Amino acid sequence: FYYFIRLCLEKILLQGVLQSRTLSGADAINALRPFYFAVHPDFFGQHPKEREVNENSLKRLNGYLENLQKPGFRSFKPTPLTFYVREREPNSSNVQEPFSASGFRAVSFTLHTRDLLSTVLDILNSCSLSTEHIQSLNVNSQPRKEAKSTVNRPIKWDKTYYSFTGFKDPEEELEQAQRVETTLISWLDDNEASAVNKLKKSLPLRKELERLKLELSHQLQLSDIRWQRSWGIAHRCSQLHSLGRLVQQRPEVLKNVKGRTVVFTDRSGMSAAGHIMLGTMDVHHHWTKIFERLPNYYKLQKRLLLLEDRISQLLGGIQVIYIEELQPLLTLEEYYETLDSFYNKLRDSRLPFHPRSLRGLQMILESDRYAPSLHEFGHFTIPTVCDPATLQWFIFAKAQEARENLKRKEEMMITEKELIDTSTERFSLDRLYKEPSVSSAQMIDCCKRLLEESLPYLQGMHLCISHFYSVLQDGDLCIPWNWK
């Protein structure tokens, strides 16, 4: 892990040692190490939405740092970033920093600094991480700043020079640019050409991807083929070609996949939702073993459904569900163990729920939470470690609100789909979609405001509603849901 951090940061930061002597590249690597430990995607394996946000934000942060270190680069646009930061442990001695039920908190900040030291300090301060080590590093590095050669130092003219000659003051222009917040129109003006160019280059691959997907789905009689993460089109085509070769080489092992969904993800197995997971780093030998084990997986899935029914009976008829978009990607075995443990605790506690008194309500189980909660969509999120008495009180207290939220969810889903369809047609988009971390309420708000604008730039584009501005490698435009 340390090696990974060093590789990422040395490339970006060591280039600027000669341009910014207030903090050396090696010092900066050490300074940002707590930040990378707090936000690195590898620590969010059980939280796909938050992992994706951190991955994308790190890409944008690295781009900002790269620009910061380019010799003579002066045009710095304010860069808004959002990270999910891992919290301290519940038993931490620092009582001033509360531990959230999810184990992390969302932090949003905007970078507009022009030197390495200020940027590092800004990042650490925004994430409530200590900067004491930075202060000591800065003191030690000051002599190097004073000894810096003045040969390549840019000339700094007095303000009267610009007023007399009529030339533009570059520092004043930069400060003014930093004060102006990025708007949707200005960002599209700057990035439309790049997105169009990338999209045109990706069109042949997009057609190839669609052809491969339809061909394999028909050949294997699959319900669907999906991807857990937002890999590029070329990567997805490569994965489908790999599956196609396996079909040709070992057709007999794929006889049990009819009606199933195949998901390309980080590991192989069967998911809690009953989908066949093919790890993208695994070879055909591993995939073949998964297909051969499918009959056993189907037996375990039947036992899992029976376990869900037993839990439902103990909790007054409330339905136990698994929501793929909102929960960690668990294997069938992991989810069965979670359910079994929870069931044994409930059975021993003998909670006095009246039979069928909670029919129509829904709940999901999560092993990394500490307190029960009610989602805006109406389902209960119940920690597996939840005290039975607390669980009973919480469900009784929130039952009516849950029913109201479930009804509101149906209305919201209809509204969201209508707005997506209307926006797609209005702007002649090829596709309009959102990241999993964007809620339906945020998507609705975003689409309503988009429909009030005139945006000819979007014709034929792929538009993704996200938390930040970005042009993806295949030409998709990402804009924040709360764009200005």
XYZ file of C-alpha atoms in Angstrom, residues 53-459:
407
model
C -16.998 8.493 -5.632
C -13.517 8.294 -4.066
C -12.008 6.740 -7.195
C -13.341 9.537 -9.390
C -12.396 12.272 -6.918
C -8.830 10.938 -6.671
C -8.523 11.080 -10.458
C -9.582 14.721 -10.439
C -7.281 15.521 -7.523
C -4.334 13.921 -9.324
C -5.150 15.956 -12.425
C -5.162 19.134 -10.340
C -1.799 18.271 -8.790
C -0.326 17.441 -12.195
C -1.392 20.837 -13.551
C -0.064 22.489 -10.415
C 3.410 21.126 -11.151
C 3.575 22.010 -14.857
C 6.203 24.718 -15.464
C 4.573 28.009 -16.372
C 1.028 26.735 -15.814
C -1.017 29.650 -14.448
C -4.701 28.951 -15.189
C -6.108 27.177 -12.143
C -9.853 26.613 -12.105
C -11.442 25.938 -8.716
C -11.859 22.170 -8.434
C -14.726 20.876 -6.251
C -14.101 17.434 -4.736
C -16.117 15.019 -2.623
C -14.539 12.206 -0.595
C -15.926 9.638 1.813
C -13.471 9.712 4.715
C -13.088 6.732 7.025
C -13.852 7.629 10.639
C -11.791 6.829 13.695
C -12.639 3.700 15.616
C -15.599 3.959 18.048
C -13.245 3.537 21.017
C -10.934 6.326 19.837
C -9.730 8.611 22.579
C -10.593 11.640 20.468
C -14.121 12.262 21.663
C -14.462 15.395 19.595
C -14.673 13.392 16.367
C -17.951 11.437 16.344
C -18.118 7.952 14.881
C -20.886 7.639 12.288
C -23.070 4.559 11.996
C -21.672 3.817 8.540
C -18.031 4.202 9.593
C -17.301 7.117 7.257
C -18.424 10.665 6.516
C -18.784 12.698 3.336
C -16.454 15.677 2.941
C -16.757 18.232 0.137
C -14.271 21.009 -0.547
C -12.968 23.118 -3.428
C -9.276 23.407 -4.300
C -8.126 26.789 -5.572
C -4.559 26.905 -4.249
C -1.559 27.612 -6.481
C 1.296 25.866 -4.688
C 2.032 22.411 -3.360
C 2.181 23.279 0.342
C -1.114 25.179 0.370
C -2.829 22.376 -1.534
C -1.626 19.682 0.876
C -2.695 21.784 3.865
C -6.083 22.471 2.277
C -6.718 18.755 1.705
C -5.758 17.735 5.244
C -7.670 20.574 6.912
C -10.801 19.878 4.849
C -10.757 16.241 5.969
C -10.073 17.179 9.635
C -6.690 15.448 9.542
C -3.696 16.625 11.555
C -1.300 19.121 9.962
C 1.258 19.255 12.772
C 3.751 17.190 10.786
C 3.351 19.632 7.862
C 4.342 22.593 10.016
C 7.579 20.928 11.034
C 8.331 19.898 7.475
C 7.696 23.425 6.258
C 10.128 24.952 8.787
C 12.860 22.536 7.742
C 12.369 23.324 4.079
C 12.371 27.123 4.316
C 16.152 27.520 3.811
C 15.808 25.817 0.434
C 13.202 28.385 -0.512
C 15.505 31.253 0.411
C 18.388 29.710 -1.527
C 16.314 29.241 -4.649
C 17.945 30.482 -7.808
C 16.458 33.653 -9.250
C 17.507 32.920 -12.841
C 14.076 31.657 -13.933
C 12.044 33.807 -11.537
C 9.134 35.462 -13.434
C 9.144 39.268 -13.426
C 6.580 40.735 -11.039
C 5.601 44.212 -12.189
C 4.116 46.909 -9.998
C 0.337 47.407 -10.357
C 0.951 50.854 -11.913
C 2.672 49.119 -14.866
C -0.561 47.383 -15.887
C -2.729 50.481 -15.413
C -0.295 52.572 -17.491
C 0.277 50.095 -20.359
C -3.227 48.599 -20.441
C -1.819 45.071 -20.237
C -3.719 42.493 -18.166
C -2.394 41.665 -14.711
C -2.043 37.807 -14.722
C -2.365 37.585 -10.932
C -5.537 39.652 -10.961
C -6.974 37.517 -13.761
C -6.168 34.377 -11.800
C -7.777 35.681 -8.609
C -10.873 36.679 -10.556
C -11.093 33.223 -12.166
C -10.859 31.614 -8.743
C -13.717 33.737 -7.448
C -15.974 32.645 -10.299
C -17.602 29.314 -9.545
C -17.731 26.768 -12.363
C -21.106 26.841 -14.116
C -22.680 24.201 -16.337
C -22.621 26.466 -19.406
C -18.978 27.501 -18.975
C -17.881 23.919 -18.336
C -19.720 22.641 -21.423
C -18.141 25.439 -23.468
C -14.692 24.275 -22.379
C -15.238 20.507 -22.639
C -17.769 19.865 -25.422
C -15.136 19.458 -28.148
C -13.102 16.978 -26.105
C -16.206 14.929 -25.243
C -17.417 14.860 -28.865
C -14.006 13.703 -30.056
C -13.806 10.907 -27.461
C -17.393 9.844 -28.163
C -16.762 9.574 -31.926
C -13.709 7.410 -31.320
C -15.698 5.125 -28.993
C -18.696 4.584 -31.315
C -17.299 1.515 -33.130
C -16.452 -0.095 -29.782
C -19.898 0.760 -28.400
C -21.524 -1.040 -31.346
C -19.201 -3.998 -30.850
C -20.098 -4.123 -27.137
C -23.820 -4.137 -27.880
C -23.376 -6.872 -30.496
C -21.350 -9.080 -28.159
C -23.784 -8.579 -25.304
C -26.829 -9.484 -27.405
C -25.051 -12.455 -28.973
C -23.937 -13.965 -25.657
C -27.246 -13.247 -23.935
C -29.114 -15.076 -26.714
C -26.623 -17.930 -26.935
C -26.634 -18.612 -23.177
C -30.271 -17.491 -22.633
C -29.130 -15.030 -19.968
C -31.457 -12.560 -18.294
C -28.815 -9.807 -18.439
C -25.089 -9.012 -18.515
C -23.884 -6.250 -16.163
C -20.748 -4.627 -14.791
C -20.256 -3.739 -11.132
C -17.940 -0.818 -11.860
C -17.682 1.808 -14.578
C -14.988 0.191 -16.717
C -14.312 1.660 -20.166
C -15.949 0.274 -23.324
C -12.724 -1.404 -24.518
C -12.348 -3.166 -21.148
C -15.941 -4.411 -21.293
C -15.535 -5.713 -24.840
C -12.414 -7.595 -23.753
C -14.357 -9.253 -20.923
C -17.153 -10.351 -23.270
C -14.631 -11.714 -25.790
C -13.096 -13.710 -22.942
C -16.484 -15.153 -21.967
C -17.183 -15.919 -25.638
C -13.948 -17.943 -25.888
C -14.932 -19.946 -22.811
C -18.316 -20.708 -24.405
C -16.530 -22.085 -27.473
C -13.988 -24.101 -25.485
C -16.244 -25.499 -22.707
C -19.913 -25.189 -23.769
C -20.948 -28.019 -21.421
C -20.107 -26.062 -18.242
C -22.536 -23.265 -19.155
C -25.645 -25.429 -19.351
C -26.982 -24.171 -15.972
C -26.902 -20.407 -16.627
C -30.297 -20.113 -18.336
C -32.339 -17.197 -17.010
C -29.498 -15.867 -14.849
C -27.665 -12.537 -14.791
C -23.885 -12.444 -15.256
C -22.019 -9.626 -13.472
C -18.382 -8.788 -14.210
C -16.887 -7.701 -10.916
C -13.786 -7.928 -8.701
C -14.254 -11.553 -7.609
C -15.903 -14.749 -8.810
C -18.833 -16.582 -7.210
C -22.556 -16.021 -6.782
C -23.823 -12.776 -5.332
C -26.388 -12.351 -2.568
C -28.851 -11.289 -5.264
C -28.363 -14.619 -7.062
C -26.245 -13.280 -9.930
C -23.233 -15.141 -11.353
C -20.105 -13.070 -10.574
C -17.086 -13.357 -12.882
C -13.930 -11.787 -11.464
C -12.214 -9.709 -14.131
C -8.755 -10.664 -12.811
C -9.546 -14.403 -12.838
C -8.626 -16.761 -15.678
C -10.945 -19.199 -17.464
C -10.064 -21.939 -14.985
C -11.661 -19.951 -12.136
C -14.725 -19.066 -14.217
C -15.158 -22.734 -15.181
C -15.177 -23.757 -11.507
C -17.935 -21.214 -10.773
C -20.126 -22.552 -13.598
C -19.554 -26.122 -12.420
C -20.639 -25.189 -8.876
C -23.903 -23.565 -9.972
C -26.150 -26.499 -8.880
C -24.727 -26.216 -5.335
C -25.185 -22.447 -5.389
C -28.828 -22.881 -6.373
C -29.388 -25.228 -3.401
C -27.824 -22.674 -1.034
C -30.011 -19.965 -2.535
C -33.146 -21.976 -1.693
C -31.956 -22.339 1.911
C -31.276 -18.587 2.004
C -34.817 -17.766 0.847
C -36.206 -20.099 3.525
C -34.076 -18.300 6.136
C -35.458 -14.931 5.022
C -38.993 -16.275 5.463
C -38.234 -17.469 8.997
C -36.836 -14.063 9.964
C -39.928 -12.440 8.471
C -42.191 -14.633 10.597
C -40.327 -13.644 13.768
C -40.639 -9.935 12.912
C -44.353 -9.704 12.259
C -44.212 -10.357 8.522
C -41.696 -7.647 7.567
C -39.962 -8.639 4.316
C -36.182 -9.170 4.312
C -34.737 -7.879 1.034
C -31.319 -7.333 -0.548
C -30.952 -4.108 -2.560
C -28.059 -4.471 -4.959
C -27.616 -0.724 -5.576
C -27.528 0.238 -1.893
C -25.771 -2.654 -0.165
C -22.228 -4.026 -0.289
C -21.615 -6.652 -2.954
C -21.758 -9.847 -0.878
C -21.325 -13.423 -2.011
C -24.167 -15.866 -1.440
C -22.161 -17.564 1.327
C -21.423 -14.274 3.117
C -25.055 -13.194 3.003
C -26.278 -16.591 4.221
C -23.942 -16.393 7.247
C -25.239 -12.889 8.017
C -28.858 -14.037 7.859
C -28.177 -17.174 9.894
C -26.470 -15.236 12.678
C -29.280 -12.680 12.803
C -31.948 -15.394 12.789
C -30.366 -17.226 15.749
C -30.250 -13.992 17.762
C -33.929 -13.251 17.014
C -35.038 -16.793 17.797
C -33.343 -16.717 21.187
C -34.742 -13.271 22.099
C -38.402 -14.225 21.379
C -39.558 -10.691 20.491
C -43.335 -10.252 20.911
C -44.247 -9.177 17.357
C -47.880 -9.840 16.433
C -48.080 -12.153 13.403
C -48.438 -10.222 10.105
C -48.600 -6.873 11.954
C -45.714 -5.530 9.830
C -46.695 -6.995 6.475
C -45.892 -4.686 3.580
C -42.797 -3.277 5.280
C -39.215 -4.063 4.198
C -35.802 -4.316 5.834
C -32.200 -4.894 4.798
C -29.399 -6.279 6.986
C -25.952 -4.698 7.176
C -23.021 -5.926 9.240
C -21.062 -2.651 9.363
C -23.629 -0.413 11.079
C -24.279 0.186 14.759
C -27.739 1.766 14.862
C -30.967 1.030 12.949
C -32.229 3.618 10.481
C -35.108 4.271 8.108
C -34.248 4.967 4.478
C -36.036 7.643 2.435
C -37.350 4.805 0.244
C -39.151 3.227 3.217
C -37.010 0.190 4.061
C -35.400 -0.304 7.458
C -31.626 -0.707 7.613
C -30.946 -3.047 10.526
C -27.444 -3.784 11.894
C -26.783 -7.469 12.527
C -25.413 -6.490 15.968
C -28.550 -4.534 16.883
C -29.954 -5.229 20.337
C -33.345 -7.013 19.918
C -35.143 -4.663 22.322
C -33.796 -1.606 20.460
C -34.815 -3.194 17.172
C -38.372 -3.780 18.387
C -38.779 -0.228 19.692
C -37.345 1.338 16.524
C -39.562 -0.636 14.130
C -42.710 0.090 16.148
C -41.870 3.803 16.367
C -41.104 4.167 12.652
C -43.639 1.760 11.097
C -46.114 4.427 9.958
C -43.366 6.656 8.572
C -41.955 3.654 6.706
C -45.315 3.017 5.016
C -45.509 6.650 3.974
C -41.964 6.535 2.586
C -42.742 3.389 0.606
C -45.690 5.108 -1.004
C -43.584 8.196 -1.723
C -40.928 5.947 -3.268
C -43.357 4.648 -5.880
C -44.369 8.181 -6.804
C -40.725 9.334 -6.889
C -39.631 6.460 -9.148
C -42.386 7.298 -11.636
C -41.460 10.993 -11.573
C -37.762 10.213 -12.004
C -38.367 7.992 -15.045
C -40.660 10.566 -16.654
C -38.088 13.333 -16.168
C -35.265 11.169 -17.551
C -37.339 10.341 -20.640
C -38.400 13.982 -21.119
C -34.844 15.285 -20.689
C -33.418 12.666 -23.053
C -35.932 13.667 -25.729
C -35.681 17.425 -25.104
C -31.880 17.557 -25.491
C -31.650 14.724 -28.071
C -29.365 12.778 -25.754
C -28.210 9.323 -26.731
C -28.303 8.334 -23.057
C -29.054 9.938 -19.688
C -28.163 8.051 -16.515
C -26.938 8.594 -12.945
C -24.296 7.155 -10.648
C -25.559 4.851 -7.860
C -24.513 7.427 -5.259
C -26.996 9.984 -6.675
C -30.408 9.633 -5.024
C -33.740 9.805 -6.832
C -34.545 13.124 -5.133
C -31.245 14.578 -6.390
C -31.865 13.227 -9.898
C -35.356 14.729 -9.993
C -34.072 18.119 -8.871
C -31.280 17.998 -11.459
C -33.570 17.100 -14.376
C -36.136 19.743 -13.476
C -33.489 22.456 -13.579
C -31.946 21.079 -16.789
C -35.320 21.327 -18.540
C -35.358 25.057 -17.808
C -32.151 25.549 -19.817
C -31.294 25.659 -23.513
C -28.395 23.235 -24.013
C -27.683 22.488 -27.683
C -24.269 21.100 -26.656
C -25.872 17.873 -25.423
C -27.264 16.594 -28.709
